[in-house]
Every structure is written in structure tokens, then in C-alpha cells.
């Protein structure tokens, strides 16, 4: 890989990592270190917002789901004061709602964590240059969303009522998981799953899991 691929204006790109898994951040830092300057990293929304404001990187690699609000909260906060910072979502999630939500919020790209190191460096460079970058399968979600609803609002009011955890529970529920399986998948108790499902039903004014499943399928959350 040529050094120029990770430079901007003759200088190495400055990249900030946001992910709540320390081992993953360490791995990304090791892979990128020869090509970009990793100027900082954060495990929480509050840390990320504070540190990004201090170091002002060229590109932020942003996880979507974190315990205290997730990538959308970081993006919304930073864009108010540092609109020049570019965001590239790097997530295990390939759900359409996550992809579309982050792009509508202002991220320049979205790739999954299965991406190769070389392709990730190239994606960072392209985002820094102002291009939009997506993993191949995910690009279709974005094209479909904007083609079907070109004048759609930035947010889905019904979906925005739900917390990140409620969305995770809803997605698994719509995929046919039993409460016990959801609890195991998300490392929470069955009672907590029941509480989340009750909250989702109340917020969306629905009466059973079958209505929720249809609602989720209509929004391509499954």
C-alpha cells in the first residue's frame, strides 16, 4: 500500500477510534499505525465527545452500539462544534436501520468489522477526501432508502422513541428469538427482556410480538 493513500496535503491522516471494546481498539490501532496517526481513542460517548473536541481528528472511526448512547450520540454532539470532522462507522451491525440512521445523521460512510486492514485504510482516506464509502451490501440499503423516500426526514419519529437496547431486543424478537434466547444473546436477564418488550409495545402502541415483527420488517430492521 502506498504511503500516499493515507496522507492528506502531505501529512498523515489523524484518526480517532470510538469503540467500547478495548481489545478491538488495540487491534485497529495496531493495524492502522503504519498508515495513519491514531491520535486518540474512547470507550464511552462522553469520553469521545470531550477528546474529539480537543484533538480535532480528520476522521473518527465510530462504533454504532455502545452502552451509553452509541455512535449516533457522538456524531450529533461533535457535529455541533466540529462540523469539519468526518465520521466513518465501523460496526459489527449490518442492519439497515443502523446504516441509514448513521448516514442520515451525517456519517460519510459505513463499513463492517469484517473489512480487511488495507480496505479500511483506503476507506479512511476516501472519507477524509469527502467521498462516501460503504461495504458493498450496505450501499444497497442507503440507495433503496433515499430512492424510496428522497424527502424523508432525518429521523423516523417512531423508531427514535426506542433506546438502542430496545432496538436490539426488537430486532432479535422479529427474527423469531424466544425471550430466553434474547437474554442469552444480549447478556441480560429474561425479566429485563420482558421489560424492554413491554416498553416497545407501549411506545409503538402495539399489542403483541407479531405486530412488532411486521413493523420491524417494514423498516428492514430484521
PDB file of C-alpha atoms in Angstrom:
ATOM      1  CA  UNK A   1       0.000   0.000   0.000  1.00  0.00           C
ATOM      2  CA  UNK A   2       1.423   3.357  -0.958  1.00  0.00           C
ATOM      3  CA  UNK A   3       2.006   5.868   1.842  1.00  0.00           C
ATOM      4  CA  UNK A   4       0.109   8.493  -0.147  1.00  0.00           C
ATOM      5  CA  UNK A   5      -3.091   6.530   0.328  1.00  0.00           C
ATOM      6  CA  UNK A   6      -3.161   7.598   3.985  1.00  0.00           C
ATOM      7  CA  UNK A   7      -1.935  11.154   3.632  1.00  0.00           C
ATOM      8  CA  UNK A   8      -3.743  14.408   3.131  1.00  0.00           C
ATOM      9  CA  UNK A   9      -1.924  17.505   1.973  1.00  0.00           C
ATOM     10  CA  UNK A  10       1.413  15.752   2.539  1.00  0.00           C
ATOM     11  CA  UNK A  11       0.626  14.847   6.150  1.00  0.00           C
ATOM     12  CA  UNK A  12      -0.576  11.589   7.637  1.00  0.00           C
ATOM     13  CA  UNK A  13      -4.271  11.477   8.385  1.00  0.00           C
ATOM     14  CA  UNK A  14      -5.241  11.896  12.029  1.00  0.00           C
ATOM     15  CA  UNK A  15      -7.726   9.240  13.128  1.00  0.00           C
ATOM     16  CA  UNK A  16      -9.695   8.805  16.363  1.00  0.00           C
ATOM     17  CA  UNK A  17     -11.213   5.465  17.474  1.00  0.00           C
ATOM     18  CA  UNK A  18     -14.537   5.130  19.308  1.00  0.00           C
ATOM     19  CA  UNK A  19     -15.470   1.627  20.464  1.00  0.00           C
ATOM     20  CA  UNK A  20     -16.378   0.190  23.852  1.00  0.00           C
ATOM     21  CA  UNK A  21     -14.229  -2.929  23.365  1.00  0.00           C
ATOM     22  CA  UNK A  22     -10.611  -2.310  24.354  1.00  0.00           C
ATOM     23  CA  UNK A  23      -9.231  -5.348  22.554  1.00  0.00           C
ATOM     24  CA  UNK A  24     -10.863  -4.273  19.311  1.00  0.00           C
ATOM     25  CA  UNK A  25      -9.447  -0.739  19.631  1.00  0.00           C
ATOM     26  CA  UNK A  26      -5.989  -2.179  20.259  1.00  0.00           C
ATOM     27  CA  UNK A  27      -6.259  -4.362  17.176  1.00  0.00           C
ATOM     28  CA  UNK A  28      -7.369  -1.484  14.947  1.00  0.00           C
ATOM     29  CA  UNK A  29      -4.616   0.748  16.326  1.00  0.00           C
ATOM     30  CA  UNK A  30      -2.021  -1.916  15.542  1.00  0.00           C
ATOM     31  CA  UNK A  31      -3.333  -2.426  12.006  1.00  0.00           C
ATOM     32  CA  UNK A  32      -3.569   1.287  11.202  1.00  0.00           C
ATOM     33  CA  UNK A  33      -0.444   2.511  12.966  1.00  0.00           C
ATOM     34  CA  UNK A  34       1.830   2.215   9.961  1.00  0.00           C
ATOM     35  CA  UNK A  35      -0.528   4.208   7.732  1.00  0.00           C
ATOM     36  CA  UNK A  36      -2.263   6.892   9.831  1.00  0.00           C
ATOM     37  CA  UNK A  37      -1.743   8.715  13.114  1.00  0.00           C
ATOM     38  CA  UNK A  38      -4.170   7.349  15.687  1.00  0.00           C
ATOM     39  CA  UNK A  39      -4.470  10.474  17.849  1.00  0.00           C
ATOM     40  CA  UNK A  40      -6.816   9.101  20.474  1.00  0.00           C
ATOM     41  CA  UNK A  41      -9.452   6.585  21.442  1.00  0.00           C
ATOM     42  CA  UNK A  42     -12.529   6.442  23.643  1.00  0.00           C
ATOM     43  CA  UNK A  43     -14.800   3.777  25.101  1.00  0.00           C
ATOM     44  CA  UNK A  44     -17.785   5.971  26.005  1.00  0.00           C
ATOM     45  CA  UNK A  45     -19.832   8.728  24.420  1.00  0.00           C
ATOM     46  CA  UNK A  46     -18.711  11.299  26.994  1.00  0.00           C
ATOM     47  CA  UNK A  47     -15.026  10.451  26.541  1.00  0.00           C
ATOM     48  CA  UNK A  48     -15.353  10.568  22.780  1.00  0.00           C
ATOM     49  CA  UNK A  49     -17.100  13.937  22.636  1.00  0.00           C
ATOM     50  CA  UNK A  50     -14.577  15.519  25.010  1.00  0.00           C
ATOM     51  CA  UNK A  51     -11.455  14.089  23.401  1.00  0.00           C
ATOM     52  CA  UNK A  52     -12.531  14.622  19.796  1.00  0.00           C
ATOM     53  CA  UNK A  53     -13.153  18.254  20.664  1.00  0.00           C
ATOM     54  CA  UNK A  54      -9.596  18.504  21.982  1.00  0.00           C
ATOM     55  CA  UNK A  55      -7.624  16.703  19.264  1.00  0.00           C
ATOM     56  CA  UNK A  56      -9.901  17.506  16.259  1.00  0.00           C
ATOM     57  CA  UNK A  57      -9.029  14.480  14.075  1.00  0.00           C
ATOM     58  CA  UNK A  58      -9.568  14.231  10.335  1.00  0.00           C
ATOM     59  CA  UNK A  59     -11.643  11.052  10.613  1.00  0.00           C
ATOM     60  CA  UNK A  60     -13.430   9.328  13.507  1.00  0.00           C
ATOM     61  CA  UNK A  61     -13.937   5.568  13.319  1.00  0.00           C
ATOM     62  CA  UNK A  62     -17.218   5.141  15.114  1.00  0.00           C
ATOM     63  CA  UNK A  63     -18.914   2.081  16.588  1.00  0.00           C
ATOM     64  CA  UNK A  64     -22.702   2.164  16.348  1.00  0.00           C
ATOM     65  CA  UNK A  65     -23.834   0.431  19.552  1.00  0.00           C
ATOM     66  CA  UNK A  66     -22.315   1.385  22.889  1.00  0.00           C
ATOM     67  CA  UNK A  67     -23.874   1.152  26.355  1.00  0.00           C
ATOM     68  CA  UNK A  68     -24.256   4.886  26.939  1.00  0.00           C
ATOM     69  CA  UNK A  69     -25.869   6.130  23.753  1.00  0.00           C
ATOM     70  CA  UNK A  70     -23.893   4.819  20.833  1.00  0.00           C
ATOM     71  CA  UNK A  71     -22.293   6.328  17.784  1.00  0.00           C
ATOM     72  CA  UNK A  72     -25.268   8.493  16.887  1.00  0.00           C
ATOM     73  CA  UNK A  73     -24.912  10.406  20.174  1.00  0.00           C
ATOM     74  CA  UNK A  74     -21.214  11.057  19.495  1.00  0.00           C
ATOM     75  CA  UNK A  75     -21.898  12.192  15.958  1.00  0.00           C
ATOM     76  CA  UNK A  76     -24.729  14.530  16.955  1.00  0.00           C
ATOM     77  CA  UNK A  77     -22.672  16.171  19.722  1.00  0.00           C
ATOM     78  CA  UNK A  78     -19.438  16.614  17.773  1.00  0.00           C
ATOM     79  CA  UNK A  79     -21.051  17.972  14.618  1.00  0.00           C
ATOM     80  CA  UNK A  80     -22.437  20.925  16.592  1.00  0.00           C
ATOM     81  CA  UNK A  81     -18.954  22.217  17.415  1.00  0.00           C
ATOM     82  CA  UNK A  82     -16.599  20.454  14.961  1.00  0.00           C
ATOM     83  CA  UNK A  83     -18.520  20.139  11.683  1.00  0.00           C
ATOM     84  CA  UNK A  84     -15.311  19.600   9.719  1.00  0.00           C
ATOM     85  CA  UNK A  85     -14.644  16.218  11.374  1.00  0.00           C
ATOM     86  CA  UNK A  86     -15.575  13.279   9.134  1.00  0.00           C
ATOM     87  CA  UNK A  87     -17.152  10.109  10.523  1.00  0.00           C
ATOM     88  CA  UNK A  88     -16.791   6.549   9.255  1.00  0.00           C
ATOM     89  CA  UNK A  89     -18.965   3.976  11.042  1.00  0.00           C
ATOM     90  CA  UNK A  90     -17.118   0.736  11.766  1.00  0.00           C
ATOM     91  CA  UNK A  91     -19.547  -1.754  13.264  1.00  0.00           C
ATOM     92  CA  UNK A  92     -20.426  -5.399  13.629  1.00  0.00           C
ATOM     93  CA  UNK A  93     -24.017  -4.452  12.780  1.00  0.00           C
ATOM     94  CA  UNK A  94     -25.193  -4.637   9.185  1.00  0.00           C
ATOM     95  CA  UNK A  95     -28.816  -3.793   9.996  1.00  0.00           C
ATOM     96  CA  UNK A  96     -30.448  -1.395   7.546  1.00  0.00           C
ATOM     97  CA  UNK A  97     -31.762   0.858  10.329  1.00  0.00           C
ATOM     98  CA  UNK A  98     -28.226   1.345  11.726  1.00  0.00           C
ATOM     99  CA  UNK A  99     -26.723   2.118   8.339  1.00  0.00           C
ATOM    100  CA  UNK A 100     -29.439   4.540   7.261  1.00  0.00           C
ATOM    101  CA  UNK A 101     -29.657   6.194  10.678  1.00  0.00           C
ATOM    102  CA  UNK A 102     -25.933   6.995  10.828  1.00  0.00           C
ATOM    103  CA  UNK A 103     -25.792   8.233   7.246  1.00  0.00           C
ATOM    104  CA  UNK A 104     -28.800  10.492   7.719  1.00  0.00           C
ATOM    105  CA  UNK A 105     -27.134  11.833  10.870  1.00  0.00           C
ATOM    106  CA  UNK A 106     -24.089  12.829   8.858  1.00  0.00           C
ATOM    107  CA  UNK A 107     -21.613   9.937   8.709  1.00  0.00           C
ATOM    108  CA  UNK A 108     -19.705   9.774   5.406  1.00  0.00           C
ATOM    109  CA  UNK A 109     -19.510   6.014   5.315  1.00  0.00           C
ATOM    110  CA  UNK A 110     -20.349   2.721   6.978  1.00  0.00           C
ATOM    111  CA  UNK A 111     -18.277  -0.464   6.864  1.00  0.00           C
ATOM    112  CA  UNK A 112     -18.493  -3.668   8.869  1.00  0.00           C
ATOM    113  CA  UNK A 113     -15.773  -5.031  11.124  1.00  0.00           C
ATOM    114  CA  UNK A 114     -15.078  -7.840   8.659  1.00  0.00           C
ATOM    115  CA  UNK A 115     -13.298  -5.297   6.430  1.00  0.00           C
ATOM    116  CA  UNK A 116      -9.623  -6.002   5.686  1.00  0.00           C
ATOM    117  CA  UNK A 117      -6.952  -3.655   7.087  1.00  0.00           C
ATOM    118  CA  UNK A 118      -5.977  -2.436   3.610  1.00  0.00           C
ATOM    119  CA  UNK A 119      -9.587  -1.718   2.690  1.00  0.00           C
ATOM    120  CA  UNK A 120     -10.118   0.095   5.992  1.00  0.00           C
ATOM    121  CA  UNK A 121      -7.154   2.386   5.365  1.00  0.00           C
ATOM    122  CA  UNK A 122      -8.489   3.083   1.880  1.00  0.00           C
ATOM    123  CA  UNK A 123     -11.967   3.808   3.302  1.00  0.00           C
ATOM    124  CA  UNK A 124     -10.478   6.266   5.809  1.00  0.00           C
ATOM    125  CA  UNK A 125      -8.597   8.081   3.059  1.00  0.00           C
ATOM    126  CA  UNK A 126     -11.683   8.290   0.863  1.00  0.00           C
ATOM    127  CA  UNK A 127     -13.862   9.609   3.677  1.00  0.00           C
ATOM    128  CA  UNK A 128     -11.213  12.215   4.505  1.00  0.00           C
ATOM    129  CA  UNK A 129     -11.327  13.273   0.852  1.00  0.00           C
ATOM    130  CA  UNK A 130     -15.099  13.726   1.063  1.00  0.00           C
ATOM    131  CA  UNK A 131     -16.205  10.517  -0.649  1.00  0.00           C
ATOM    132  CA  UNK A 132     -18.975   8.263   0.640  1.00  0.00           C
ATOM    133  CA  UNK A 133     -17.839   4.723   1.444  1.00  0.00           C
ATOM    134  CA  UNK A 134     -19.914   1.600   2.142  1.00  0.00           C
ATOM    135  CA  UNK A 135     -19.390  -2.108   2.364  1.00  0.00           C
ATOM    136  CA  UNK A 136     -20.932  -3.475  -0.873  1.00  0.00           C
ATOM    137  CA  UNK A 137     -24.078  -4.975   0.688  1.00  0.00           C
ATOM    138  CA  UNK A 138     -24.768  -1.888   2.763  1.00  0.00           C
ATOM    139  CA  UNK A 139     -24.719   0.531  -0.156  1.00  0.00           C
ATOM    140  CA  UNK A 140     -27.971  -1.011  -1.372  1.00  0.00           C
ATOM    141  CA  UNK A 141     -29.718  -0.137   1.900  1.00  0.00           C
ATOM    142  CA  UNK A 142     -28.813   3.519   1.512  1.00  0.00           C
ATOM    143  CA  UNK A 143     -29.756   3.701  -2.165  1.00  0.00           C
ATOM    144  CA  UNK A 144     -33.090   1.999  -1.509  1.00  0.00           C
ATOM    145  CA  UNK A 145     -33.879   4.262   1.432  1.00  0.00           C
ATOM    146  CA  UNK A 146     -33.196   7.510  -0.375  1.00  0.00           C
ATOM    147  CA  UNK A 147     -34.755   6.362  -3.635  1.00  0.00           C
ATOM    148  CA  UNK A 148     -37.961   5.302  -1.890  1.00  0.00           C
ATOM    149  CA  UNK A 149     -38.128   8.309   0.430  1.00  0.00           C
ATOM    150  CA  UNK A 150     -35.977  11.091  -1.066  1.00  0.00           C
ATOM    151  CA  UNK A 151     -37.662  13.751   1.035  1.00  0.00           C
ATOM    152  CA  UNK A 152     -37.791  11.688   4.207  1.00  0.00           C
ATOM    153  CA  UNK A 153     -36.987  13.418   7.468  1.00  0.00           C
ATOM    154  CA  UNK A 154     -33.601  12.834   9.055  1.00  0.00           C
ATOM    155  CA  UNK A 155     -35.166  10.630  11.721  1.00  0.00           C
ATOM    156  CA  UNK A 156     -38.009   8.150  11.978  1.00  0.00           C
ATOM    157  CA  UNK A 157     -40.107   9.558  14.867  1.00  0.00           C
ATOM    158  CA  UNK A 158     -41.447   6.157  15.902  1.00  0.00           C
ATOM    159  CA  UNK A 159     -38.045   4.496  15.777  1.00  0.00           C
ATOM    160  CA  UNK A 160     -36.390   7.373  17.604  1.00  0.00           C
ATOM    161  CA  UNK A 161     -38.628   6.698  20.614  1.00  0.00           C
ATOM    162  CA  UNK A 162     -36.736   3.465  21.230  1.00  0.00           C
ATOM    163  CA  UNK A 163     -33.438   3.191  23.058  1.00  0.00           C
ATOM    164  CA  UNK A 164     -30.544   1.303  21.458  1.00  0.00           C
ATOM    165  CA  UNK A 165     -31.199  -1.663  23.746  1.00  0.00           C
ATOM    166  CA  UNK A 166     -34.903  -1.688  22.883  1.00  0.00           C
ATOM    167  CA  UNK A 167     -33.999  -1.743  19.193  1.00  0.00           C
ATOM    168  CA  UNK A 168     -31.660  -4.686  19.747  1.00  0.00           C
ATOM    169  CA  UNK A 169     -34.380  -6.588  21.584  1.00  0.00           C
ATOM    170  CA  UNK A 170     -36.913  -5.730  18.874  1.00  0.00           C
ATOM    171  CA  UNK A 171     -34.606  -6.916  16.106  1.00  0.00           C
ATOM    172  CA  UNK A 172     -34.000 -10.271  17.775  1.00  0.00           C
ATOM    173  CA  UNK A 173     -37.672 -10.643  18.628  1.00  0.00           C
ATOM    174  CA  UNK A 174     -38.584 -10.034  14.985  1.00  0.00           C
ATOM    175  CA  UNK A 175     -36.074 -12.697  13.945  1.00  0.00           C
ATOM    176  CA  UNK A 176     -38.008 -15.243  15.990  1.00  0.00           C
ATOM    177  CA  UNK A 177     -35.822 -15.406  19.091  1.00  0.00           C
ATOM    178  CA  UNK A 178     -37.504 -16.510  22.328  1.00  0.00           C
ATOM    179  CA  UNK A 179     -37.111 -14.309  25.400  1.00  0.00           C
ATOM    180  CA  UNK A 180     -34.583 -16.765  26.857  1.00  0.00           C
ATOM    181  CA  UNK A 181     -32.521 -16.642  23.653  1.00  0.00           C
ATOM    182  CA  UNK A 182     -32.610 -12.829  23.575  1.00  0.00           C
ATOM    183  CA  UNK A 183     -31.444 -12.725  27.186  1.00  0.00           C
ATOM    184  CA  UNK A 184     -28.514 -15.009  26.366  1.00  0.00           C
ATOM    185  CA  UNK A 185     -27.586 -13.077  23.223  1.00  0.00           C
ATOM    186  CA  UNK A 186     -27.572  -9.688  24.973  1.00  0.00           C
ATOM    187  CA  UNK A 187     -26.254 -10.873  28.360  1.00  0.00           C
ATOM    188  CA  UNK A 188     -29.312  -9.619  30.236  1.00  0.00           C
ATOM    189  CA  UNK A 189     -31.978 -11.324  32.345  1.00  0.00           C
ATOM    190  CA  UNK A 190     -35.247 -12.667  30.967  1.00  0.00           C
ATOM    191  CA  UNK A 191     -37.051 -10.198  33.225  1.00  0.00           C
ATOM    192  CA  UNK A 192     -35.127  -7.336  31.602  1.00  0.00           C
ATOM    193  CA  UNK A 193     -36.078  -8.641  28.151  1.00  0.00           C
ATOM    194  CA  UNK A 194     -39.743  -8.684  29.204  1.00  0.00           C
ATOM    195  CA  UNK A 195     -39.438  -5.098  30.439  1.00  0.00           C
ATOM    196  CA  UNK A 196     -37.883  -3.945  27.153  1.00  0.00           C
ATOM    197  CA  UNK A 197     -40.591  -5.693  25.116  1.00  0.00           C
ATOM    198  CA  UNK A 198     -43.310  -4.085  27.247  1.00  0.00           C
ATOM    199  CA  UNK A 199     -41.719  -0.676  26.746  1.00  0.00           C
ATOM    200  CA  UNK A 200     -41.530  -1.161  22.975  1.00  0.00           C
ATOM    201  CA  UNK A 201     -45.162  -2.296  22.779  1.00  0.00           C
ATOM    202  CA  UNK A 202     -46.259   0.717  24.816  1.00  0.00           C
ATOM    203  CA  UNK A 203     -44.199   3.230  22.826  1.00  0.00           C
ATOM    204  CA  UNK A 204     -45.333   1.874  19.458  1.00  0.00           C
ATOM    205  CA  UNK A 205     -48.912   1.304  20.661  1.00  0.00           C
ATOM    206  CA  UNK A 206     -48.968  -2.351  19.665  1.00  0.00           C
ATOM    207  CA  UNK A 207     -50.365  -5.359  21.465  1.00  0.00           C
ATOM    208  CA  UNK A 208     -48.198  -8.362  20.582  1.00  0.00           C
ATOM    209  CA  UNK A 209     -44.867  -9.563  19.175  1.00  0.00           C
ATOM    210  CA  UNK A 210     -46.387 -10.417  15.786  1.00  0.00           C
ATOM    211  CA  UNK A 211     -47.348  -6.790  15.180  1.00  0.00           C
ATOM    212  CA  UNK A 212     -43.840  -5.792  16.267  1.00  0.00           C
ATOM    213  CA  UNK A 213     -42.312  -8.271  13.839  1.00  0.00           C
ATOM    214  CA  UNK A 214     -44.301  -6.860  10.911  1.00  0.00           C
ATOM    215  CA  UNK A 215     -43.404  -3.297  11.962  1.00  0.00           C
ATOM    216  CA  UNK A 216     -39.716  -4.201  12.129  1.00  0.00           C
ATOM    217  CA  UNK A 217     -39.815  -5.979   8.765  1.00  0.00           C
ATOM    218  CA  UNK A 218     -41.418  -2.956   7.112  1.00  0.00           C
ATOM    219  CA  UNK A 219     -38.452  -0.858   8.277  1.00  0.00           C
ATOM    220  CA  UNK A 220     -35.910  -3.522   7.323  1.00  0.00           C
ATOM    221  CA  UNK A 221     -34.722  -3.847  10.897  1.00  0.00           C
ATOM    222  CA  UNK A 222     -34.674  -7.628  10.793  1.00  0.00           C
TER     223      UNK A 222
END
